[in-house]
């Protein structure tokens, strides 16, 4: 059975595009795209591919909980197997995360547990790191701290800037995220009792590392 996915975005949606391109051959279908920001390019991508989309603007809600509830009720109508955060720049509250427990994925532009939060490329440069990368993880109630599924990394060159790193890391993300979503779609990937299982084997805390 095809895995039904809802994708949440806040911006240009290059990861969304990578997922749209991978979907037909990867056993999942994107049922809906939801953005918390109007006018972002990710919405154009959805429209071009005839994927229903919805904007739920967070500033029009009085609290995080109210926004989360509106988001939940939109997602409930779809009843997806998986929720994929693809550049979704909102922290989801505990109630939302519990409701969709074990079926929310996020991609983060750092080698978690290093650099949760924003500005990850500059932070890696400032720390003099030799390596940098991207992580896909299950979403739990702690920001960017859920169980890691997979990471991919690059070596940092002396000439790298936050901008060049962002470009290189995005290229990695566009391969890594569809791969992980296809694992979930085919039933190979699960979160059970806070442990990440791939092909029924518990992954190490750093997930499945491709580099
Ligand atoms: C990516 O770097 C992702 O890791 C982060 O936000 C960025 C989104 O980019 N969460 P895009 O909107 O998919 O182009």
GROMACS .gro file of C-alpha atoms and ligand atoms in nm:
model
  225
    1UNK     CA    1   0.000   0.000   0.000
    2UNK     CA    2   0.127   0.347  -0.083
    3UNK     CA    3   0.245   0.546   0.217
    4UNK     CA    4   0.048   0.868   0.247
    5UNK     CA    5   0.261   1.170   0.336
    6UNK     CA    6   0.190   1.528   0.442
    7UNK     CA    7   0.482   1.769   0.402
    8UNK     CA    8   0.520   2.085   0.611
    9UNK     CA    9   0.727   2.372   0.473
   10UNK     CA   10   0.810   2.736   0.541
   11UNK     CA   11   1.025   2.832   0.244
   12UNK     CA   12   1.169   2.755  -0.094
   13UNK     CA   13   1.104   2.383  -0.066
   14UNK     CA   14   1.406   2.233  -0.238
   15UNK     CA   15   1.370   1.928  -0.012
   16UNK     CA   16   1.001   1.917  -0.101
   17UNK     CA   17   1.107   1.911  -0.469
   18UNK     CA   18   1.347   1.624  -0.406
   19UNK     CA   19   1.063   1.433  -0.238
   20UNK     CA   20   0.818   1.515  -0.519
   21UNK     CA   21   1.070   1.382  -0.772
   22UNK     CA   22   1.137   1.065  -0.572
   23UNK     CA   23   0.777   0.980  -0.477
   24UNK     CA   24   0.663   0.785  -0.787
   25UNK     CA   25   0.948   0.534  -0.761
   26UNK     CA   26   0.971   0.527  -0.381
   27UNK     CA   27   0.633   0.399  -0.269
   28UNK     CA   28   0.493   0.716  -0.116
   29UNK     CA   29   0.243   0.977  -0.224
   30UNK     CA   30   0.240   1.340  -0.115
   31UNK     CA   31  -0.122   1.401  -0.017
   32UNK     CA   32  -0.082   1.761   0.094
   33UNK     CA   33   0.170   2.039   0.151
   34UNK     CA   34   0.110   2.279   0.440
   35UNK     CA   35   0.303   2.604   0.481
   36UNK     CA   36   0.296   2.834   0.781
   37UNK     CA   37   0.402   3.117   0.548
   38UNK     CA   38   0.206   3.249   0.250
   39UNK     CA   39   0.372   3.314  -0.087
   40UNK     CA   40   0.670   3.083  -0.042
   41UNK     CA   41   0.813   2.907  -0.345
   42UNK     CA   42   0.744   2.562  -0.201
   43UNK     CA   43   0.372   2.630  -0.256
   44UNK     CA   44   0.441   2.695  -0.626
   45UNK     CA   45   0.619   2.361  -0.645
   46UNK     CA   46   0.313   2.188  -0.495
   47UNK     CA   47   0.078   2.365  -0.736
   48UNK     CA   48   0.292   2.273  -1.037
   49UNK     CA   49   0.266   1.907  -0.939
   50UNK     CA   50  -0.108   1.930  -0.857
   51UNK     CA   51  -0.053   1.854  -0.489
   52UNK     CA   52  -0.321   2.012  -0.267
   53UNK     CA   53  -0.176   2.276  -0.039
   54UNK     CA   54  -0.284   2.488   0.251
   55UNK     CA   55  -0.143   2.793   0.428
   56UNK     CA   56  -0.191   2.815   0.804
   57UNK     CA   57  -0.033   3.141   0.910
   58UNK     CA   58   0.101   3.118   1.261
   59UNK     CA   59   0.077   3.492   1.343
   60UNK     CA   60  -0.302   3.472   1.315
   61UNK     CA   61  -0.318   3.243   1.621
   62UNK     CA   62  -0.300   3.361   1.979
   63UNK     CA   63  -0.069   3.085   2.098
   64UNK     CA   64   0.152   2.802   1.980
   65UNK     CA   65  -0.111   2.552   2.101
   66UNK     CA   66  -0.386   2.712   1.892
   67UNK     CA   67  -0.168   2.704   1.581
   68UNK     CA   68  -0.076   2.342   1.650
   69UNK     CA   69  -0.443   2.250   1.692
   70UNK     CA   70  -0.535   2.410   1.357
   71UNK     CA   71  -0.247   2.221   1.197
   72UNK     CA   72  -0.354   1.896   1.363
   73UNK     CA   73  -0.711   1.925   1.245
   74UNK     CA   74  -0.596   1.990   0.885
   75UNK     CA   75  -0.364   1.690   0.900
   76UNK     CA   76  -0.630   1.472   1.067
   77UNK     CA   77  -0.854   1.515   0.763
   78UNK     CA   78  -0.582   1.352   0.554
   79UNK     CA   79  -0.491   1.090   0.817
   80UNK     CA   80  -0.142   1.042   0.674
   81UNK     CA   81   0.100   0.761   0.756
   82UNK     CA   82   0.385   1.010   0.782
   83UNK     CA   83   0.444   1.381   0.840
   84UNK     CA   84   0.763   1.518   0.685
   85UNK     CA   85   0.906   1.850   0.801
   86UNK     CA   86   1.099   1.997   0.509
   87UNK     CA   87   1.236   2.335   0.609
   88UNK     CA   88   0.943   2.390   0.843
   89UNK     CA   89   1.062   2.668   1.072
   90UNK     CA   90   0.818   2.627   1.361
   91UNK     CA   91   0.866   2.435   1.680
   92UNK     CA   92   0.582   2.186   1.723
   93UNK     CA   93   0.438   2.156   2.073
   94UNK     CA   94   0.427   1.842   2.287
   95UNK     CA   95   0.057   1.779   2.219
   96UNK     CA   96   0.111   1.779   1.841
   97UNK     CA   97   0.416   1.555   1.865
   98UNK     CA   98   0.233   1.306   2.091
   99UNK     CA   99  -0.065   1.296   1.859
  100UNK     CA  100   0.147   1.194   1.562
  101UNK     CA  101   0.398   0.995   1.767
  102UNK     CA  102   0.657   0.791   1.577
  103UNK     CA  103   0.549   0.929   1.242
  104UNK     CA  104   0.709   1.272   1.212
  105UNK     CA  105   1.046   1.317   1.040
  106UNK     CA  106   1.270   1.623   1.024
  107UNK     CA  107   1.586   1.713   0.837
  108UNK     CA  108   1.840   1.935   1.004
  109UNK     CA  109   2.147   2.095   0.846
  110UNK     CA  110   2.411   1.975   1.095
  111UNK     CA  111   2.557   1.656   1.226
  112UNK     CA  112   2.330   1.630   1.527
  113UNK     CA  113   2.369   1.631   1.822
  114UNK     CA  114   2.597   1.919   1.714
  115UNK     CA  115   2.426   2.249   1.650
  116UNK     CA  116   2.053   2.210   1.708
  117UNK     CA  117   1.862   2.530   1.624
  118UNK     CA  118   1.962   2.785   1.360
  119UNK     CA  119   2.278   2.925   1.200
  120UNK     CA  120   2.437   2.579   1.188
  121UNK     CA  121   2.685   2.643   0.905
  122UNK     CA  122   2.843   2.946   1.070
  123UNK     CA  123   2.858   2.763   1.401
  124UNK     CA  124   3.045   2.473   1.241
  125UNK     CA  125   3.292   2.718   1.083
  126UNK     CA  126   3.339   2.915   1.407
  127UNK     CA  127   3.414   2.591   1.593
  128UNK     CA  128   3.682   2.501   1.337
  129UNK     CA  129   3.506   2.174   1.253
  130UNK     CA  130   3.660   1.956   0.982
  131UNK     CA  131   3.328   1.790   0.898
  132UNK     CA  132   2.973   1.914   0.861
  133UNK     CA  133   2.654   1.755   0.735
  134UNK     CA  134   2.285   1.687   0.757
  135UNK     CA  135   2.073   1.464   0.979
  136UNK     CA  136   1.732   1.307   0.940
  137UNK     CA  137   1.565   1.221   1.269
  138UNK     CA  138   1.230   1.131   1.420
  139UNK     CA  139   1.068   1.431   1.587
  140UNK     CA  140   1.019   1.417   1.961
  141UNK     CA  141   0.926   1.688   2.206
  142UNK     CA  142   1.285   1.819   2.225
  143UNK     CA  143   1.398   2.054   1.949
  144UNK     CA  144   1.624   1.880   1.693
  145UNK     CA  145   1.698   1.606   1.946
  146UNK     CA  146   1.484   1.314   1.833
  147UNK     CA  147   1.636   0.975   1.755
  148UNK     CA  148   1.873   0.997   1.459
  149UNK     CA  149   1.795   0.790   1.151
  150UNK     CA  150   2.066   0.888   0.903
  151UNK     CA  151   2.341   1.140   0.846
  152UNK     CA  152   2.555   1.242   0.553
  153UNK     CA  153   2.864   1.458   0.578
  154UNK     CA  154   3.115   1.664   0.382
  155UNK     CA  155   3.467   1.779   0.461
  156UNK     CA  156   3.493   2.152   0.528
  157UNK     CA  157   3.749   2.331   0.304
  158UNK     CA  158   3.945   2.632   0.432
  159UNK     CA  159   3.772   2.842   0.162
  160UNK     CA  160   3.419   2.743   0.273
  161UNK     CA  161   3.173   3.005   0.395
  162UNK     CA  162   2.831   2.959   0.552
  163UNK     CA  163   2.688   3.009   0.202
  164UNK     CA  164   2.901   2.746   0.027
  165UNK     CA  165   2.834   2.501   0.309
  166UNK     CA  166   2.459   2.561   0.280
  167UNK     CA  167   2.472   2.475  -0.092
  168UNK     CA  168   2.683   2.162  -0.040
  169UNK     CA  169   2.472   2.039   0.252
  170UNK     CA  170   2.146   2.093   0.064
  171UNK     CA  171   2.278   1.869  -0.215
  172UNK     CA  172   2.332   1.597   0.045
  173UNK     CA  173   1.987   1.657   0.196
  174UNK     CA  174   1.820   1.609  -0.141
  175UNK     CA  175   1.957   1.255  -0.158
  176UNK     CA  176   1.931   1.166   0.209
  177UNK     CA  177   1.570   1.270   0.277
  178UNK     CA  178   1.400   1.081  -0.009
  179UNK     CA  179   1.606   0.777   0.088
  180UNK     CA  180   1.484   0.786   0.448
  181UNK     CA  181   1.122   0.854   0.349
  182UNK     CA  182   1.134   0.557   0.111
  183UNK     CA  183   1.263   0.336   0.398
  184UNK     CA  184   0.966   0.444   0.608
  185UNK     CA  185   0.725   0.400   0.316
  186UNK     CA  186   0.837   0.044   0.255
  187UNK     CA  187   0.803  -0.046   0.624
  188UNK     CA  188   1.181  -0.089   0.670
  189UNK     CA  189   1.209   0.202   0.914
  190UNK     CA  190   1.026   0.235   1.245
  191UNK     CA  191   1.054   0.407   1.580
  192UNK     CA  192   0.965   0.164   1.857
  193UNK     CA  193   1.016   0.231   2.228
  194UNK     CA  194   1.237   0.530   2.137
  195UNK     CA  195   1.467   0.306   1.930
  196UNK     CA  196   1.517   0.347   1.556
  197UNK     CA  197   1.476   0.017   1.375
  198UNK     CA  198   1.596  -0.028   1.018
  199UNK     CA  199   1.527  -0.372   0.875
  200UNK     CA  200   1.443  -0.485   1.230
  201UNK     CA  201   1.791  -0.388   1.358
  202UNK     CA  202   1.837  -0.115   1.616
  203UNK     CA  203   2.048   0.168   1.471
  204UNK     CA  204   2.337   0.322   1.664
  205UNK     CA  205   2.276   0.667   1.817
  206UNK     CA  206   2.426   0.828   1.504
  207UNK     CA  207   2.187   0.645   1.277
  208UNK     CA  208   2.282   0.500   0.944
  209UNK     CA  209   2.581   0.704   0.828
  210UNK     CA  210   2.636   0.725   0.456
  211UNK     CA  211   2.984   0.886   0.479
  212LIG     C1  212   1.723   2.280   0.488
  212LIG     O1  213   1.859   2.310   0.504
  212LIG     C2  214   1.674   2.194   0.602
  212LIG     O2  215   1.774   2.113   0.657
  212LIG     C3  216   1.635   2.298   0.705
  212LIG     O3  217   1.580   2.403   0.631
  212LIG     C4  218   1.634   2.403   0.497
  212LIG     C5  219   1.517   2.396   0.407
  212LIG     O4  220   1.546   2.413   0.275
  212LIG     N1  221   1.546   2.238   0.803
  212LIG     P1  222   1.435   2.392   0.163
  212LIG     O5  223   1.315   2.479   0.196
  212LIG     O6  224   1.399   2.247   0.157
  212LIG     O7  225   1.502   2.439   0.037
   0.00000   0.00000   0.00000
